[in-house]
């Protein structure tokens, strides 16, 4: 909480490569301003994101939506449990600790960061958000590109 941050929450449909995202601005000294810890703010934002996903994939059309998640502290807690109770068709598949290589969206995050933020200095949080939103919009229209990122397999290391 010593600098302005922008968190991005996203899901990518592994079948259609559709991308759904939300952002959370976290200005300097956010804890002082909101009275909430970083984890609590991220839990609330993640719960809001789950509700967004629940609306994007309504139960009549999608009786079960499985979300791959890591073990970040904001992927748990009462706020997240309430969002899941509001959207019982959403299910979590938790990945083992320290295994980002198992999560297909990690390859997308790498490309997104490279496209939106690498070698750039942003004067304001709004400028950073604008760049990220532009890149997210690009990827929303380039589903085949996203699909190819998700399907790539990392080469196995020789023993």
One Martini backbone bead per residue (centre of mass of N, CA, C, O) as a GRO file, in nm:
protein
  159
    1UNK     BB    1   0.053   0.065   0.016
    2UNK     BB    2   0.285   0.275  -0.136
    3UNK     BB    3   0.113   0.258  -0.410
    4UNK     BB    4  -0.025   0.263  -0.701
    5UNK     BB    5  -0.286   0.032  -0.802
    6UNK     BB    6  -0.384  -0.235  -1.039
    7UNK     BB    7  -0.636  -0.462  -1.054
    8UNK     BB    8  -0.696  -0.778  -1.226
    9UNK     BB    9  -0.988  -0.946  -1.325
   10UNK     BB   10  -1.010  -1.277  -1.486
   11UNK     BB   11  -1.173  -1.459  -1.751
   12UNK     BB   12  -1.140  -1.760  -1.954
   13UNK     BB   13  -1.275  -1.926  -2.203
   14UNK     BB   14  -1.162  -2.235  -2.320
   15UNK     BB   15  -1.356  -2.255  -2.571
   16UNK     BB   16  -1.407  -1.936  -2.679
   17UNK     BB   17  -1.212  -1.703  -2.550
   18UNK     BB   18  -1.362  -1.544  -2.359
   19UNK     BB   19  -1.350  -1.219  -2.198
   20UNK     BB   20  -1.350  -1.130  -1.842
   21UNK     BB   21  -1.337  -0.807  -1.669
   22UNK     BB   22  -1.184  -0.643  -1.378
   23UNK     BB   23  -1.123  -0.359  -1.167
   24UNK     BB   24  -0.885  -0.227  -0.910
   25UNK     BB   25  -0.832   0.046  -0.732
   26UNK     BB   26  -0.515   0.134  -0.544
   27UNK     BB   27  -0.433   0.372  -0.368
   28UNK     BB   28  -0.266   0.536  -0.176
   29UNK     BB   29  -0.348   0.455   0.134
   30UNK     BB   30  -0.609   0.266   0.132
   31UNK     BB   31  -0.638   0.180   0.427
   32UNK     BB   32  -0.689   0.461   0.543
   33UNK     BB   33  -0.935   0.535   0.356
   34UNK     BB   34  -1.111   0.249   0.414
   35UNK     BB   35  -1.022   0.043   0.660
   36UNK     BB   36  -0.894  -0.178   0.473
   37UNK     BB   37  -0.750  -0.438   0.375
   38UNK     BB   38  -0.621  -0.582   0.107
   39UNK     BB   39  -0.773  -0.849   0.129
   40UNK     BB   40  -1.057  -0.730   0.163
   41UNK     BB   41  -1.065  -0.571  -0.104
   42UNK     BB   42  -1.012  -0.825  -0.285
   43UNK     BB   43  -1.253  -0.991  -0.195
   44UNK     BB   44  -1.467  -0.794  -0.294
   45UNK     BB   45  -1.375  -0.785  -0.591
   46UNK     BB   46  -1.399  -1.091  -0.640
   47UNK     BB   47  -1.699  -1.114  -0.573
   48UNK     BB   48  -1.788  -0.921  -0.796
   49UNK     BB   49  -1.667  -1.090  -1.024
   50UNK     BB   50  -1.840  -1.343  -0.979
   51UNK     BB   51  -2.105  -1.201  -1.044
   52UNK     BB   52  -2.028  -1.133  -1.331
   53UNK     BB   53  -1.991  -1.425  -1.424
   54UNK     BB   54  -2.279  -1.519  -1.350
   55UNK     BB   55  -2.409  -1.329  -1.568
   56UNK     BB   56  -2.245  -1.430  -1.821
   57UNK     BB   57  -2.322  -1.734  -1.688
   58UNK     BB   58  -2.608  -1.856  -1.688
   59UNK     BB   59  -2.763  -2.136  -1.560
   60UNK     BB   60  -2.943  -2.229  -1.801
   61UNK     BB   61  -2.681  -2.245  -1.996
   62UNK     BB   62  -2.476  -2.283  -1.726
   63UNK     BB   63  -2.481  -2.516  -1.482
   64UNK     BB   64  -2.149  -2.524  -1.503
   65UNK     BB   65  -1.875  -2.332  -1.361
   66UNK     BB   66  -1.527  -2.353  -1.393
   67UNK     BB   67  -1.272  -2.226  -1.171
   68UNK     BB   68  -0.946  -2.144  -1.188
   69UNK     BB   69  -0.745  -2.134  -0.888
   70UNK     BB   70  -0.569  -2.013  -0.649
   71UNK     BB   71  -0.431  -1.938  -0.306
   72UNK     BB   72  -0.533  -1.675  -0.259
   73UNK     BB   73  -0.671  -1.495  -0.001
   74UNK     BB   74  -0.907  -1.364  -0.196
   75UNK     BB   75  -1.035  -1.672  -0.262
   76UNK     BB   76  -1.153  -1.620   0.027
   77UNK     BB   77  -1.426  -1.606   0.233
   78UNK     BB   78  -1.726  -1.463   0.300
   79UNK     BB   79  -1.763  -1.298   0.037
   80UNK     BB   80  -1.711  -1.538  -0.155
   81UNK     BB   81  -1.924  -1.733  -0.041
   82UNK     BB   82  -2.165  -1.548  -0.110
   83UNK     BB   83  -2.119  -1.541  -0.418
   84UNK     BB   84  -2.152  -1.850  -0.448
   85UNK     BB   85  -2.440  -1.862  -0.330
   86UNK     BB   86  -2.554  -1.668  -0.560
   87UNK     BB   87  -2.368  -1.884  -0.757
   88UNK     BB   88  -2.399  -2.223  -0.771
   89UNK     BB   89  -2.264  -2.273  -1.067
   90UNK     BB   90  -2.007  -2.200  -0.928
   91UNK     BB   91  -1.677  -2.345  -0.946
   92UNK     BB   92  -1.391  -2.464  -0.785
   93UNK     BB   93  -1.044  -2.508  -0.893
   94UNK     BB   94  -0.775  -2.585  -0.713
   95UNK     BB   95  -0.453  -2.520  -0.714
   96UNK     BB   96  -0.156  -2.575  -0.649
   97UNK     BB   97   0.096  -2.464  -0.500
   98UNK     BB   98   0.320  -2.324  -0.697
   99UNK     BB   99   0.141  -2.355  -1.009
  100UNK     BB  100   0.115  -2.157  -1.272
  101UNK     BB  101   0.155  -2.367  -1.513
  102UNK     BB  102  -0.154  -2.482  -1.474
  103UNK     BB  103  -0.252  -2.193  -1.561
  104UNK     BB  104  -0.364  -2.060  -1.852
  105UNK     BB  105  -0.382  -1.747  -1.772
  106UNK     BB  106  -0.079  -1.685  -1.735
  107UNK     BB  107  -0.017  -1.646  -2.039
  108UNK     BB  108  -0.199  -1.402  -2.066
  109UNK     BB  109  -0.072  -1.212  -1.857
  110UNK     BB  110   0.198  -1.186  -2.001
  111UNK     BB  111   0.085  -1.051  -2.260
  112UNK     BB  112  -0.061  -0.818  -2.127
  113UNK     BB  113   0.180  -0.684  -1.991
  114UNK     BB  114   0.347  -0.645  -2.244
  115UNK     BB  115   0.133  -0.468  -2.396
  116UNK     BB  116   0.051  -0.252  -2.150
  117UNK     BB  117   0.343  -0.204  -1.954
  118UNK     BB  118   0.598  -0.230  -2.093
  119UNK     BB  119   0.813   0.026  -2.102
  120UNK     BB  120   0.632   0.211  -1.900
  121UNK     BB  121   0.518   0.536  -1.797
  122UNK     BB  122   0.282   0.636  -1.558
  123UNK     BB  123   0.132   0.920  -1.434
  124UNK     BB  124  -0.138   0.757  -1.393
  125UNK     BB  125  -0.384   0.540  -1.314
  126UNK     BB  126  -0.558   0.609  -1.561
  127UNK     BB  127  -0.341   0.537  -1.774
  128UNK     BB  128  -0.315   0.243  -1.699
  129UNK     BB  129  -0.612   0.167  -1.738
  130UNK     BB  130  -0.627   0.242  -2.035
  131UNK     BB  131  -0.416   0.038  -2.135
  132UNK     BB  132  -0.551  -0.217  -2.026
  133UNK     BB  133  -0.825  -0.183  -2.167
  134UNK     BB  134  -0.715  -0.186  -2.455
  135UNK     BB  135  -0.591  -0.471  -2.436
  136UNK     BB  136  -0.848  -0.620  -2.355
  137UNK     BB  137  -1.006  -0.541  -2.609
  138UNK     BB  138  -0.823  -0.675  -2.808
  139UNK     BB  139  -0.856  -0.968  -2.691
  140UNK     BB  140  -1.168  -0.978  -2.733
  141UNK     BB  141  -1.121  -0.971  -3.063
  142UNK     BB  142  -0.877  -1.209  -3.030
  143UNK     BB  143  -0.956  -1.521  -2.981
  144UNK     BB  144  -0.744  -1.689  -3.131
  145UNK     BB  145  -0.505  -1.577  -2.974
  146UNK     BB  146  -0.599  -1.668  -2.698
  147UNK     BB  147  -0.626  -1.967  -2.760
  148UNK     BB  148  -0.325  -2.012  -2.826
  149UNK     BB  149  -0.223  -1.939  -2.544
  150UNK     BB  150  -0.387  -2.158  -2.383
  151UNK     BB  151  -0.269  -2.415  -2.559
  152UNK     BB  152  -0.002  -2.389  -2.474
  153UNK     BB  153   0.294  -2.568  -2.421
  154UNK     BB  154   0.534  -2.654  -2.220
  155UNK     BB  155   0.833  -2.757  -2.224
  156UNK     BB  156   1.005  -3.021  -2.136
  157UNK     BB  157   1.238  -3.117  -1.924
  158UNK     BB  158   1.525  -3.258  -1.907
  159UNK     BB  159   1.678  -3.522  -1.705
   0.00000   0.00000   0.00000
